[in-house]
Coordinates of C-alpha atoms in Angstrom, one line a residue:
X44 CA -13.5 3.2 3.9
X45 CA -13.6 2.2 0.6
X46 CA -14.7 3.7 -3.0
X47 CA -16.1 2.2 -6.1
X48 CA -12.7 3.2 -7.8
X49 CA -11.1 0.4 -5.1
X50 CA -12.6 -2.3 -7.1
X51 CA -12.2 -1.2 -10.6
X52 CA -8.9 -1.4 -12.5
X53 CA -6.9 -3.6 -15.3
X54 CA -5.3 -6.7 -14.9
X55 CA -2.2 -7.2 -16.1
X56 CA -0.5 -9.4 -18.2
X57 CA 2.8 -8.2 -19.0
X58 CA 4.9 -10.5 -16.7
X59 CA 4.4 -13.3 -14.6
X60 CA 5.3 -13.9 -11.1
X61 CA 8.4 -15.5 -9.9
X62 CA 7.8 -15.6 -6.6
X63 CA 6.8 -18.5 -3.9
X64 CA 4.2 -19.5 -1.6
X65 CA 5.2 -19.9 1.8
X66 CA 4.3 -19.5 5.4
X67 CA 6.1 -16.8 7.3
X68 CA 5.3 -16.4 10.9
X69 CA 1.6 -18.7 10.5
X70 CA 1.1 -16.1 7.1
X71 CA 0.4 -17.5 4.0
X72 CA 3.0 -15.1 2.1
X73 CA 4.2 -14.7 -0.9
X74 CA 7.9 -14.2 -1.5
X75 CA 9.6 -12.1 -4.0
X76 CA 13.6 -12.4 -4.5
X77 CA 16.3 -13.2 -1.4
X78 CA 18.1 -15.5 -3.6
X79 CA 21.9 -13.4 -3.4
X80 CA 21.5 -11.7 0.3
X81 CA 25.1 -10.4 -0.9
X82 CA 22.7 -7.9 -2.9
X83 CA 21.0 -6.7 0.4
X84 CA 19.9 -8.1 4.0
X85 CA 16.6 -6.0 4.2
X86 CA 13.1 -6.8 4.0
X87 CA 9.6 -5.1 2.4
X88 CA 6.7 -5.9 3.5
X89 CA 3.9 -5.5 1.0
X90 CA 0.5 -5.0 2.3
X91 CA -1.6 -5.1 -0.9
X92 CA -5.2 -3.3 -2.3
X93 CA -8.3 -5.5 -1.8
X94 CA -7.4 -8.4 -4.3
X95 CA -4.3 -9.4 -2.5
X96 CA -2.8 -11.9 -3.7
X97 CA -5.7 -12.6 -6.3
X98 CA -4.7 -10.0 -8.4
X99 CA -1.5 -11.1 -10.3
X100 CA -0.4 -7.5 -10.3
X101 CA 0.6 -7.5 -6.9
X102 CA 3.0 -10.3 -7.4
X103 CA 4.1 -9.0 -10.5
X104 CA 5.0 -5.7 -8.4
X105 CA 6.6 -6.9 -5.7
X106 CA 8.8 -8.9 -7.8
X107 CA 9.8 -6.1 -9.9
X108 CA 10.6 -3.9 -5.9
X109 CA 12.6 -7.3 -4.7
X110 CA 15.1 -7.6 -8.6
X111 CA 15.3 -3.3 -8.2
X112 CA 16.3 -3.1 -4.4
X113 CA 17.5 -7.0 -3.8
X114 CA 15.9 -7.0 -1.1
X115 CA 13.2 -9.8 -0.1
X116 CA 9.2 -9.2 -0.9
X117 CA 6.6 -10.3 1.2
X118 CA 3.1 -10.0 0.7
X119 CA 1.2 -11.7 3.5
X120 CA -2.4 -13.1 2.9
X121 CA -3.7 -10.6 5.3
X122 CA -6.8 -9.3 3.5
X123 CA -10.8 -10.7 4.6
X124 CA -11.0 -13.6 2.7
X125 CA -8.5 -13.9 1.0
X126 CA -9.3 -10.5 -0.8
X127 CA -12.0 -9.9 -3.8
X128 CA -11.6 -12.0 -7.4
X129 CA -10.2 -9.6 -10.0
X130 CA -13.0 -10.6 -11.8
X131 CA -15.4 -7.6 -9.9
X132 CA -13.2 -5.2 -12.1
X133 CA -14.6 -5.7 -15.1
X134 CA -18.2 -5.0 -13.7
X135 CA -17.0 -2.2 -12.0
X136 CA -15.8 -0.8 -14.9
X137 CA -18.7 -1.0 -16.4
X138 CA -20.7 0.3 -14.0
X139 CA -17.9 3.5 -14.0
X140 CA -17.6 4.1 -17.6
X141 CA -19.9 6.6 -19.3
X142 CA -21.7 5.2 -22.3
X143 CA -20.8 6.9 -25.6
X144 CA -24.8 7.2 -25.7
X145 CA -27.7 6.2 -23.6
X146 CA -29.1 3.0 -24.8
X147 CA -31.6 0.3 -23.3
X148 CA -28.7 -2.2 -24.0
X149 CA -26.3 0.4 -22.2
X150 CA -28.5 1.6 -19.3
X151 CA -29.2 -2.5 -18.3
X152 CA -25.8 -3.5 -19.0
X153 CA -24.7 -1.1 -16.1
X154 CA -27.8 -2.4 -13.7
X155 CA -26.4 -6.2 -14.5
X156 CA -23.3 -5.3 -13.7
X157 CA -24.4 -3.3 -10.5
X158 CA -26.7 -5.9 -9.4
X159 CA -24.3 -8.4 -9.8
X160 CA -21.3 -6.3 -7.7
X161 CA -23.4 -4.7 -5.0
X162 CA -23.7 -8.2 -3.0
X163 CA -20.1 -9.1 -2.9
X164 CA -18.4 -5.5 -2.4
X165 CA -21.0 -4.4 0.3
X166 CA -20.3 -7.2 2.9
X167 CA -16.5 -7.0 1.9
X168 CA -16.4 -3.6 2.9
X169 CA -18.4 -4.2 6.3
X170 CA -16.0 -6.6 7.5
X171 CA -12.8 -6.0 5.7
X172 CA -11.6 -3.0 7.6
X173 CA -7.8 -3.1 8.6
X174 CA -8.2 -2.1 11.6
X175 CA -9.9 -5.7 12.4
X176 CA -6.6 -7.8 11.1
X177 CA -3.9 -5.1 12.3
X178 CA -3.0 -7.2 15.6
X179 CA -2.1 -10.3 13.2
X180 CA -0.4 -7.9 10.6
X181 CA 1.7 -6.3 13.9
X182 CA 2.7 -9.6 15.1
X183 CA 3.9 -10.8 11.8
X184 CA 6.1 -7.5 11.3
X185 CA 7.7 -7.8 14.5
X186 CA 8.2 -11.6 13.5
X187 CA 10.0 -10.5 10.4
X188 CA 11.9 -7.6 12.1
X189 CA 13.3 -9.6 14.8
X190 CA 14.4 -12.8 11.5
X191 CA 16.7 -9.8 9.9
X192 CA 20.6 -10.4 9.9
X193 CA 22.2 -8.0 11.4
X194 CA 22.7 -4.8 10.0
X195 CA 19.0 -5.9 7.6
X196 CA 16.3 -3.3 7.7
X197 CA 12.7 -3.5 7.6
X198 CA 10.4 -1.7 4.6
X199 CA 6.9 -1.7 4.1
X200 CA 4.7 -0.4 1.5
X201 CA 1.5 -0.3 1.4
X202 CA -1.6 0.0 -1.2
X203 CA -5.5 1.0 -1.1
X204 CA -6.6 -1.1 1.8
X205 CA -2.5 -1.9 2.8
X206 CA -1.6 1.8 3.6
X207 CA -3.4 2.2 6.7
X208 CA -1.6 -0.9 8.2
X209 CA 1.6 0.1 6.3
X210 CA 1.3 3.9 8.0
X211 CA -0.1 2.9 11.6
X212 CA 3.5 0.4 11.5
X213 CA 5.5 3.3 11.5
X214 CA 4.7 3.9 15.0
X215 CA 5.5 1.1 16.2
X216 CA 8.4 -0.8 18.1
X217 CA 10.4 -3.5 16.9
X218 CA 8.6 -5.4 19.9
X219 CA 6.1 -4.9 22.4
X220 CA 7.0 -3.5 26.0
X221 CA 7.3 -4.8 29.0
X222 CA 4.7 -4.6 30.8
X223 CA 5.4 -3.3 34.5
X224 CA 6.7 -6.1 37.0
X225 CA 8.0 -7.7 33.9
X226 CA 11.8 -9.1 33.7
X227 CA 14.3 -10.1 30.5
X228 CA 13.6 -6.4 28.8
X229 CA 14.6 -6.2 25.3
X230 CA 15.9 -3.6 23.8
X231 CA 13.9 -3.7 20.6
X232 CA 11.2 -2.1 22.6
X233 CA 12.5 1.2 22.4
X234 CA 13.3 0.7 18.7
X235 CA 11.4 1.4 16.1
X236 CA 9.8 -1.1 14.0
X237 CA 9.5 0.0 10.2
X238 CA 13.0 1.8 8.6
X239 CA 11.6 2.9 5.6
X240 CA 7.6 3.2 4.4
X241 CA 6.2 3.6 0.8
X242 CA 2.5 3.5 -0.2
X243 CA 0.4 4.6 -3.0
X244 CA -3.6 5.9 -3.4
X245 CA -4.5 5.3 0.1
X246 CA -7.7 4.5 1.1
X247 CA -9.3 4.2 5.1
X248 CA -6.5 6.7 6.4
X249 CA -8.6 9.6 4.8
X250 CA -10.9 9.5 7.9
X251 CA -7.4 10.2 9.9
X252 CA -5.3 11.9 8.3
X253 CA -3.2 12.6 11.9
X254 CA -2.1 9.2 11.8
X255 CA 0.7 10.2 8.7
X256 CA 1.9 12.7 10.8
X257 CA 2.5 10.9 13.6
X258 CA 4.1 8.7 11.5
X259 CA 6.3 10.6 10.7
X260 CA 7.1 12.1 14.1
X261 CA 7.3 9.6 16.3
X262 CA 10.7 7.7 15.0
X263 CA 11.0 9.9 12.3
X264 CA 10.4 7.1 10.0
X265 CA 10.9 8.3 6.5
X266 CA 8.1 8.6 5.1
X267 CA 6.2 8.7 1.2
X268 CA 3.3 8.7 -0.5
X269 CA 1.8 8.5 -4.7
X270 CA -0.9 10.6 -4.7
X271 CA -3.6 10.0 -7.7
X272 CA -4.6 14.0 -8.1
X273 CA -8.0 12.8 -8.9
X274 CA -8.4 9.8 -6.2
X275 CA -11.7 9.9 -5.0
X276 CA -10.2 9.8 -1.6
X277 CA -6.6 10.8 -0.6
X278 CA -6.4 13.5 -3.4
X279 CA -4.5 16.1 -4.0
X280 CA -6.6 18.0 -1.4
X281 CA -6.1 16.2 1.4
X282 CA -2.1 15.5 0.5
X283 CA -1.5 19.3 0.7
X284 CA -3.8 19.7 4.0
X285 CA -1.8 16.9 5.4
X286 CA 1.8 18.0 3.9
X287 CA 1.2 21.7 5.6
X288 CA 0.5 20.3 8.9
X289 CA 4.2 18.0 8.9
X290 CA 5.7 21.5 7.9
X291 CA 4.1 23.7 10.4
X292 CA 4.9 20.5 13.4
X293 CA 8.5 18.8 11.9
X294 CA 9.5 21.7 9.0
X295 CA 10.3 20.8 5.8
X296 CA 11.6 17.4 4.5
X297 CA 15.0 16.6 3.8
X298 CA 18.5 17.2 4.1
X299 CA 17.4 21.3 5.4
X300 CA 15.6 19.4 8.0
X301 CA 17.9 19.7 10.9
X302 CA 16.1 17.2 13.2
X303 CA 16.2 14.6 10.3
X304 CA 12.7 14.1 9.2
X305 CA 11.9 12.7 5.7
X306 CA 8.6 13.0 4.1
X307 CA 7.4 13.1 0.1
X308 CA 4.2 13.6 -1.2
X309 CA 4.3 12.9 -5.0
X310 CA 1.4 13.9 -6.9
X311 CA 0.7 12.2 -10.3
X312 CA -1.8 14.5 -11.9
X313 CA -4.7 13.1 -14.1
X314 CA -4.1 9.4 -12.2
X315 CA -7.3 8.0 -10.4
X316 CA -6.9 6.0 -7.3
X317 CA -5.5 2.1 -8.4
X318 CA -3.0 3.5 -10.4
X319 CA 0.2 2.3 -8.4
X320 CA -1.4 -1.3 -8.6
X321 CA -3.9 -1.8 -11.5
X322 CA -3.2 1.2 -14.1
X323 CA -4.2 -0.2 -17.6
X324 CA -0.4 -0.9 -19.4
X325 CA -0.5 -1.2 -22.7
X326 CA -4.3 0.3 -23.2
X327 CA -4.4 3.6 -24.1
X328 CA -4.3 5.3 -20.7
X329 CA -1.3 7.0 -21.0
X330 CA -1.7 9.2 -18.0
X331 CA -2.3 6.5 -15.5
X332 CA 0.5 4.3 -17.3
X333 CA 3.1 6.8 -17.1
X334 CA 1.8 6.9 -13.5
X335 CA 2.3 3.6 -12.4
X336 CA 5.8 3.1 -13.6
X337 CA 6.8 6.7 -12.1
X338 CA 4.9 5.6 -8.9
X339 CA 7.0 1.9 -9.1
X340 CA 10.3 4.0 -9.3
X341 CA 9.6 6.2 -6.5
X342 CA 9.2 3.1 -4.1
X343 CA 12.1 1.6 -5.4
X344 CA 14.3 4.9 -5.1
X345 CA 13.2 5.1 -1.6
X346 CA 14.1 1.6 -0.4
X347 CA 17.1 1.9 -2.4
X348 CA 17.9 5.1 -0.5
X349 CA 16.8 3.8 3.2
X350 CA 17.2 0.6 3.0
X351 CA 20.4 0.0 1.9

């Protein structure tokens, strides 16, 4: 499921990347830090919004998570396509933004703009469900998991169109079972696969809201999420709906949690869904600016915190 809000947003251009292109497990990915594995032995996977790794934003991010946690970045090319040029941004926005006043030049620059949007973001959101590329992003996380050093841990975070794969990981096991009449069986399938899971303004998991909680159940993987109060999605509504159920099923979060689950929902009030990824910095959106560095820091505190 997608909104018109998943393909608007800035670009930014306050860093560059200064990561690689490389192929992990048959995955064009790119790679942020693992220079000093003194600094840590754990992995994040970083399954982006729509633009993937056409956006420089999501390099820029995952950069900024790999120099704040040491541990190694990877986004895999996973999205339909290769994901959507940044460029539809701009005509999104346009097609978003109220006009001051209601001009002929204003009224047709919004049909251009919609007209020239509507035949690249409808097929894209036909055939770039997750669901369709989850086998591929499975198989490369258990790839990953099993390439750790000992004592390494596996993250994954998780953005827009990323945090339905980032949250349906969570149940998983660090390799599939043995099927019945099988020999050689591994322990890994009885062990979970993802040790620690971030993502921000989901979209697609609205429709199944159940799939957090079992996330969260199952291996009691922990568990968090920035919330955009006015996402046109997974708002502050359905965060709460979604919070009360963990409570009533797990309890509350944390250390008072006896059986050991951890869960955070963070709401960032006045943010709009993108903000974790494409938040205008340095143009007079304070709100969602202030988000998306608060939203960066709450990922990073929880890798640092469960992952190493």
């Amino acid at each position: 499921m997608s909104c018109p809000a998943c393909f608007s947003g800035s670009t930014h251009d306050h860093a560059e990347p200064r990561g690689t292109i490389e192929t992990i497990h048959g995955v064009r990915t790119y790679v942020a830090g693992g220079s000093d594995p003194s600094k840590s032995k754990s992995t994040i996977i970083y399954l982006p919004d729509i633009f993937s790794l056409k956006l420089v934003n999501n390099k820029i991010l995952a950069d900024d998570y790999a120099t704040a946690t040491g541990c190694t970045v990877y986004i895999p090319d996973v999205v339909y396509g290769g994901g959507m040029s940044p460029s539809l941004m701009d005509k999104m926005n346009v097609v978003l933004t109220p006009n001051p006043t209601w001009t002929i030049g204003g009224v047709l620059s919004k049909i251009y703009a919609a007209i020239t949007l509507i035949p690249q973001a409808v097929p894209f959101m036909i055939l770039a469900d997750p669901k369709k590329v989850y086998p591929q992003i499975l198989g490369y996380a258990r790839g990953v998991k099993a390439d750790l050093p000992a004592g390494g841990k596996l993250g994954v975070c998780g953005f827009c169109w990323g945090a339905w794969p980032s949250t349906k990981l969570c149940v998983e096991t660090a390799t599939e079972a043995v099927r019945e009449g099988g020999s050689g069986a591994d322990d890994r399938s009885t062990v979970r696969l993802i040790d620690a899971q971030f993502n921000g303004h989901p979209s697609y998991i609205v429709k199944t809201p159940q799939m957090i909680v079992d996330a969260v159940k199952k291996f009691k993987v922990p568990y968090t999420v920035a919330v955009a109060s006015d996402d046109m999605q997974f708002n502050k509504t359905e965060a709460e709906k979604v919070e009360a159920t963990l409570r009533s099923e797990v309890g509350e979060p944390g250390g008072s949690n006896p059986q050991g689950y951890a869960y955070e929902f963070r709401m960032y009030d006045g943010c709009v869904h993108g903000f974790c990824v494409r938040a205008p910095v340095g143009k007079k959106d304070d709100v969602n600016e202030k988000g998306f560095f608060e939203s960066k820091q709450q990922a990073i505190d929880w890798f640092n915190k469960y992952l190493n």
